[in-house]
XYZ file of C-alpha atoms in Angstrom:
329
model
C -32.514 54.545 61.042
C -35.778 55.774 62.187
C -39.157 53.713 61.359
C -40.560 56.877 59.286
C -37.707 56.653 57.107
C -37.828 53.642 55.910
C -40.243 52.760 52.834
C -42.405 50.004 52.156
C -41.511 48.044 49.167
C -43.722 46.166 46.900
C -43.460 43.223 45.173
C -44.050 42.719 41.314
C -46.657 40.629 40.353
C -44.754 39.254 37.203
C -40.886 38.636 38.717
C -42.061 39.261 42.412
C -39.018 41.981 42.882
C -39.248 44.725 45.530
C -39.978 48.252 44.362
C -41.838 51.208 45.633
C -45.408 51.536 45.072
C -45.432 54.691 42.870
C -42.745 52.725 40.910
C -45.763 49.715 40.160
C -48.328 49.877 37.802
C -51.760 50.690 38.888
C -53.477 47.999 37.296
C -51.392 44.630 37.617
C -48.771 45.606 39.853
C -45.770 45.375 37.159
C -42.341 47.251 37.357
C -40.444 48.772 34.971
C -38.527 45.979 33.289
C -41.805 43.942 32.667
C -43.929 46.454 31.846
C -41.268 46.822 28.791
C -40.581 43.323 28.052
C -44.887 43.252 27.418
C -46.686 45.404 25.712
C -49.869 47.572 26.863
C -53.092 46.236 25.103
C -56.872 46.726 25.037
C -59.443 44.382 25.672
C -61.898 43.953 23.225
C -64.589 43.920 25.246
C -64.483 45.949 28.169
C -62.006 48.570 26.245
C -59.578 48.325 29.476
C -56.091 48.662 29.057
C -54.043 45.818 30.336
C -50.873 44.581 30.344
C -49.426 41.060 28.436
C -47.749 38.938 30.871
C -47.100 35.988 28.155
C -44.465 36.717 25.614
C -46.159 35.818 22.013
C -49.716 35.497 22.924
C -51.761 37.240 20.635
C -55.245 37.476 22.791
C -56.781 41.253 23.544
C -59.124 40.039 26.332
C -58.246 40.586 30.079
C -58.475 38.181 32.491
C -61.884 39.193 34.368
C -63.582 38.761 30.765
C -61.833 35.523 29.740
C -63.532 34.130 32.763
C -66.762 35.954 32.366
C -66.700 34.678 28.986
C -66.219 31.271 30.425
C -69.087 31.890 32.450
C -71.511 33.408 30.690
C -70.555 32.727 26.959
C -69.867 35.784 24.535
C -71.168 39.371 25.683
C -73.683 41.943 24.347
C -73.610 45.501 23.843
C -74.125 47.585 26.754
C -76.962 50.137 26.458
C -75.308 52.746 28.066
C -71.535 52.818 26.733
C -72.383 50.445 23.628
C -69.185 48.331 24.829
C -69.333 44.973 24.157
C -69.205 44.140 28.015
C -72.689 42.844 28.984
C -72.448 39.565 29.900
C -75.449 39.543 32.282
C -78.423 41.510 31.140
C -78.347 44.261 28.929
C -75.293 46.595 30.760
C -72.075 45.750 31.484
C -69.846 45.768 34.879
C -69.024 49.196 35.451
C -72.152 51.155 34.048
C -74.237 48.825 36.618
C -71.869 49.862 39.609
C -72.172 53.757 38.729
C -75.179 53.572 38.496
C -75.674 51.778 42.013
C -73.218 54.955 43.336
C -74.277 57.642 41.172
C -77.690 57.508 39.832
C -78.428 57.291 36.197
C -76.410 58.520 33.745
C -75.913 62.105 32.310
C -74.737 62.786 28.570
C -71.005 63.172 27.924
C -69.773 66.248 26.994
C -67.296 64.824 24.364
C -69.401 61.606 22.374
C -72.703 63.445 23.368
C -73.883 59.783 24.440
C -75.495 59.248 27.739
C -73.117 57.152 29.161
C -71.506 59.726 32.064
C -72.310 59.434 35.707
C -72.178 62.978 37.753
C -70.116 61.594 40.674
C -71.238 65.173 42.424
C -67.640 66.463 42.500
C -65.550 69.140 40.396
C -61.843 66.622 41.289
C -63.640 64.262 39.372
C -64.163 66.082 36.282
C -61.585 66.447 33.160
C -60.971 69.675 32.377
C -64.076 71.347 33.981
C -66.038 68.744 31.626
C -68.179 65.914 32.806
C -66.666 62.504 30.345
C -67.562 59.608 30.195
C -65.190 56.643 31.257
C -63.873 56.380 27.735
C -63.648 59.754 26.879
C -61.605 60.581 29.980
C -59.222 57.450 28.946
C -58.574 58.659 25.417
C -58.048 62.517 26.903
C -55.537 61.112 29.763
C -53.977 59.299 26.407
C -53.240 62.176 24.619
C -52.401 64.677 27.555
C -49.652 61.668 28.144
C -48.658 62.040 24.380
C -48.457 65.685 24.567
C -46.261 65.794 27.468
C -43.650 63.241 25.973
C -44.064 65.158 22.834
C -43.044 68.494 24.603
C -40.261 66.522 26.678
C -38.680 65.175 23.561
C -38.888 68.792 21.893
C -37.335 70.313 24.708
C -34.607 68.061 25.068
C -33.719 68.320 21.286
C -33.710 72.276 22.119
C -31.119 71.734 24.815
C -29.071 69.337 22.355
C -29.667 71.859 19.605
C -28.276 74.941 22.170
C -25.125 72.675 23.469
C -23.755 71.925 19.922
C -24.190 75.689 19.003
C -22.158 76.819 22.538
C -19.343 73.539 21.577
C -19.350 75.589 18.244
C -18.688 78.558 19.422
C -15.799 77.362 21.705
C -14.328 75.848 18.964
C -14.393 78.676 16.481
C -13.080 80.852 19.683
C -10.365 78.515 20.514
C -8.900 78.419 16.957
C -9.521 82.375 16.740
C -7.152 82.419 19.654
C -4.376 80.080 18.211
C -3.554 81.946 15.474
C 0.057 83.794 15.765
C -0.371 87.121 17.645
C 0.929 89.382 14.439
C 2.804 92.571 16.094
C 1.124 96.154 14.828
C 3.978 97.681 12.669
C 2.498 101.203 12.881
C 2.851 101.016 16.175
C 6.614 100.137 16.599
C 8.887 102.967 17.631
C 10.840 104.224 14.789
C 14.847 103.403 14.365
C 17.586 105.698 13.242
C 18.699 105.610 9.243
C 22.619 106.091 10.608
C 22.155 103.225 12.582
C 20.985 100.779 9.688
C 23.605 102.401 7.596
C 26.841 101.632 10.331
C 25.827 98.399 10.382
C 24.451 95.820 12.512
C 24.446 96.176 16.671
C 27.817 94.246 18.514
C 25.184 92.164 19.975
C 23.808 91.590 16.413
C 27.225 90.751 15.167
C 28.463 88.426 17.947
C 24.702 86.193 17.367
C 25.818 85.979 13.471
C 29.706 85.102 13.846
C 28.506 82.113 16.167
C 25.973 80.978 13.693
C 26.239 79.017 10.480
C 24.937 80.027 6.914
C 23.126 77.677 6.095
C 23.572 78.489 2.427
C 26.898 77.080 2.973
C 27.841 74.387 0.621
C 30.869 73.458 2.285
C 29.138 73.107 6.116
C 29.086 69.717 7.680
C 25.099 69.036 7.865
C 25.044 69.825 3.738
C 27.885 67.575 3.621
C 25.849 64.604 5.462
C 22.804 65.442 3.481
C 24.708 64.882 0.487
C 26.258 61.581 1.257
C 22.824 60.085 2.774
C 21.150 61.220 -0.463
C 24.118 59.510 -2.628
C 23.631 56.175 -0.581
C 20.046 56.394 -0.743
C 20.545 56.999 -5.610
C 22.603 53.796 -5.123
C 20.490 51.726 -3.293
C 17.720 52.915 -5.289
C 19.705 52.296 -8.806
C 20.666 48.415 -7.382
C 17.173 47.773 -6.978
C 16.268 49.077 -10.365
C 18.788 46.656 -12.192
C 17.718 44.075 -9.860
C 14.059 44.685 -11.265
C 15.568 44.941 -15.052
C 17.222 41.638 -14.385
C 13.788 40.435 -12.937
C 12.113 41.777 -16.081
C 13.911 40.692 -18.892
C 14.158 36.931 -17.208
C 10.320 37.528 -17.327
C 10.132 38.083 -21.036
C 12.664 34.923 -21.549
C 10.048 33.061 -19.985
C 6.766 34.644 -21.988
C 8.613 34.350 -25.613
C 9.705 30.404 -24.912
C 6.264 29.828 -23.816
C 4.547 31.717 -27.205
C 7.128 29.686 -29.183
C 6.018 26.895 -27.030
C 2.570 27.179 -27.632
C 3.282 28.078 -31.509
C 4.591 25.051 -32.206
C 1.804 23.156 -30.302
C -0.531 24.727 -32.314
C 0.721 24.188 -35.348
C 1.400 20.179 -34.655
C -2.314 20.022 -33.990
C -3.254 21.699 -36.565
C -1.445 19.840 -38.710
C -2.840 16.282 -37.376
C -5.762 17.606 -37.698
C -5.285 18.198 -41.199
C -3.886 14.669 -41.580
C -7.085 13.147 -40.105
C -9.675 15.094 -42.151
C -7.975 13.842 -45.373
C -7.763 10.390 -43.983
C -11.541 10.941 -43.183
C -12.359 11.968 -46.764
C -10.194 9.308 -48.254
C -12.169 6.652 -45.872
C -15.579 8.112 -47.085
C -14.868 8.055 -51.098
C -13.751 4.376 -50.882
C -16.633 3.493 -48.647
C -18.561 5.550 -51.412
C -16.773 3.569 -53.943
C -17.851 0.477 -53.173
C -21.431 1.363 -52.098
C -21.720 1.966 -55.565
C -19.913 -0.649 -56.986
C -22.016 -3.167 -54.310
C -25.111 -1.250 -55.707
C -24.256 -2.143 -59.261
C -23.099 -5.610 -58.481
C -26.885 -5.742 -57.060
C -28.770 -4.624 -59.652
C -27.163 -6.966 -61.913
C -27.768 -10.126 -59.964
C -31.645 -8.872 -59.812
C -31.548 -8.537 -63.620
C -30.063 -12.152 -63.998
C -32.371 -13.886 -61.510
C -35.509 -12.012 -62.976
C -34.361 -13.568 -66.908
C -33.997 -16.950 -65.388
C -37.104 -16.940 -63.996
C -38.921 -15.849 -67.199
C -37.059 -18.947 -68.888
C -38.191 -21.216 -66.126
C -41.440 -20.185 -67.034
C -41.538 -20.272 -70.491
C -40.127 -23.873 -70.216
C -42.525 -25.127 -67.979
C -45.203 -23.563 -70.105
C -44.237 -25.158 -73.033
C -44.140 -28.732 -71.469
C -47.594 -28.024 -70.260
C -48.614 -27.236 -73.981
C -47.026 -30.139 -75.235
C -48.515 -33.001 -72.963
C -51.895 -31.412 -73.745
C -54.947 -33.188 -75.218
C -54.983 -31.470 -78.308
C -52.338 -33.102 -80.583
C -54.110 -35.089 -83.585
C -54.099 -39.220 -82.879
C -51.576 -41.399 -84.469
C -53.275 -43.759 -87.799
C-alpha cells in the first residue's frame, strides 16, 4: 500500500480511540460514541457551545472561563456583544481579537447591534449578510435543523412510497391466485345427438372404474360408520362415568347440609339453654339484691330506735341527778 493511501488517524480526546479527523469534533476533539454519551451545552458566559465530558455534572461554563473565572473573579458585560465575557476591562476575548484583526466593529445585519467585524471577504459572510458571531451561530443552528428536518421528511416519503409498492404487490399477487374461470361463450359448441346417445366410451370406461360415493354399501362409508359408532360409545362411557361422578357429588353436598343442619340446630339450641340459665341467674341475683336491700333498711330502722332510747335514757338520768329536786326536812 502506497503512502498517499493511507490516512492519518486521530485520537479522541475523551477515550483516546483512533478515528479520522472529519469524523472528530471541531471543538474538543470527541468521536461519535462520546459526543452521544454527553450532551452539547452552552456556556453561560461566553455563549460557546461545548461539549460535557463528566456524566451528571450540571455546570454550563467551559473550561477557558472556569479558569478565567478563577483568575479574574466573575465577568462583566461586554460592550460590544453584551455577553457576559469580560473578565479584563470592559470587552471580552473574542471582540478584543477582531478587533486587533479587523478594525472596529460594523452593525449586524440580523440584531442591528454593532457587534460585527467586516473580515473584508464575501466566504466569510452568511448568506450575502455581514452577522455577527452569534447571529451566524444561531443561523448555522437552524440551517442544521432544517436539513435534518428535510432528511427525516424525505425518508418518511420513501417509507410512505415502499409500503404503497408492497401494497400493490400484494393486492396483485392475490388478484393472480384466484382460479382462472374458463369463458363459456367462448367454448365450441357440442352436438344435441351426442348428449342424447349417451356419454363418450372414454367417459364410460372413467365412471365404471370409479366409485359412487353415494354408495351406502362401499367400504370407506362402511369404515366411517364403524369409527363414528366407536367414537358414540366412548363418548356415552364417559357420560355415565360423569353421571356416576355427579350424583356421588350430590351424596356428598346433601350429607354435608344435613351435617351442617343438625350443627346448627344443636347450637342453637345450647344457646337457648344458656340464655335461660342467664335469665334465671339474673332474677335470683335480683332476688336477693332486694331481699339484702330490705334486710338493710330494716337493721338501719332498728339501730336508729335504739339510739333514740339510748338517748332518752341518758337524758333522763341527767335530769334526775340535777340540782333542782326540793331538800329532804
Amino acid at each position: 500500500m502506497s503512502a498517499n493511501n493511507v490516512q492519518a488517524l486521530f485520537a479522541c480526546s475523551r477515550c483516546f480511540s483512533r478515528h479520522p479527523f472529519e469524523e472528530l469534533s471541531p471543538g474538543q476533539q470527541l468521536c461519535k460514541e462520546c459526543r452521544g454519551a454527553f450532551p452539547v451545552v452552552k456556556c453561560t458566559y461566553c455563549r460557546s457551545e461545548f461539549q460535557q465530558t463528566i456524566k451528571g455534572n450540571t455546570s454550563t461554563i467551559c473550561k477557558k472561563c472556569e479558569q478565567n473565572v478563577k483568575a479574574y473573579g466573575k465577568p462583566s458585560a461586554c460592550e460590544y456583544c453584551n455577553t457576559i465575557a469580560a473578565f479584563i476591562g470592559s470587552k471580552c476575548q473574542r471582540c478584543t481579537n477582531s478587533e486587533k484583526r479587523y478594525g472596529p466593529p460594523v452593525t449586524c445585519e440580523q440584531c442591528k447591534q454593532k457587534c460585527a467585524f467586516d473580515r473584508q471577504d464575501e466566504d466569510k459572510k452568511v448568506d450575502g449578510k455581514l452577522l455577527c458571531w452569534l447571529c451566524t451561530l444561531s443561523y448555522k443552528r437552524a440551517l442544521a435543523k432544517t436539513k435534518q428536518s428535510d432528511a427525516e421528511r424525505r425518508a418518511h416519503l420513501k417509507l410512505a412510497q415502499q409500503r404503497a409498492a408492497k401494497h400493490k404487490e400484494q393486492k396483485l399477487k392475490s388478484h393472480n391466485k384466484r382460479p382462472h374461470r374458463v369463458d363459456v361463450t367462448k367454448l365450441p359448441p357440442q352436438s344435441e345427438s351426442a348428449e342424447t346417445n349417451g356419454p363418450t366410451p372414454v367417459k364410460a370406461a372413467r365412471m365404471a372404474g370409479v366409485h359412487d360415493p353415494h354408495d351406502p354399501n362401499s367400504s370407506d362409508h362402511v369404515v366411517a360408520v364403524t369409527q363414528l359408532k366407536e367414537k358414540i360409545a366412548h363418548l356415552q362411557k364417559q357420560i355415565s362415568i360423569k353421571d356416576g361422578q355427579l350424583l356421588a357429588k350430590d351424596r356428598q353436598i346433601t350429607e354435608l347440609k344435613a351435617k351442617n343442619f343438625t350443627s346448627e340446630t344443636e347450637l342453637r339450641n345450647k344457646m337457648k339453654a344458656s340464655e335461660k340459665e342467664y335469665e334465671a341467674k339474673i332474677s335470683t341475683m335480683q332476688h336477693k339484691i332486694s331481699s339484702l336491700l330490705k334486710e338493710v333498711a330494716s337493721l338501719s330502722k332498728s339501730s336508729k330506735r335504739g339510739d333514740r332510747v339510748t338517748a332518752t335514757k341518758t337524758e333522763a338520768g341527767t335530769n334526775s341527778g340535777s340540782g333542782t329536786d326540793s331538800p329532804v326536812p
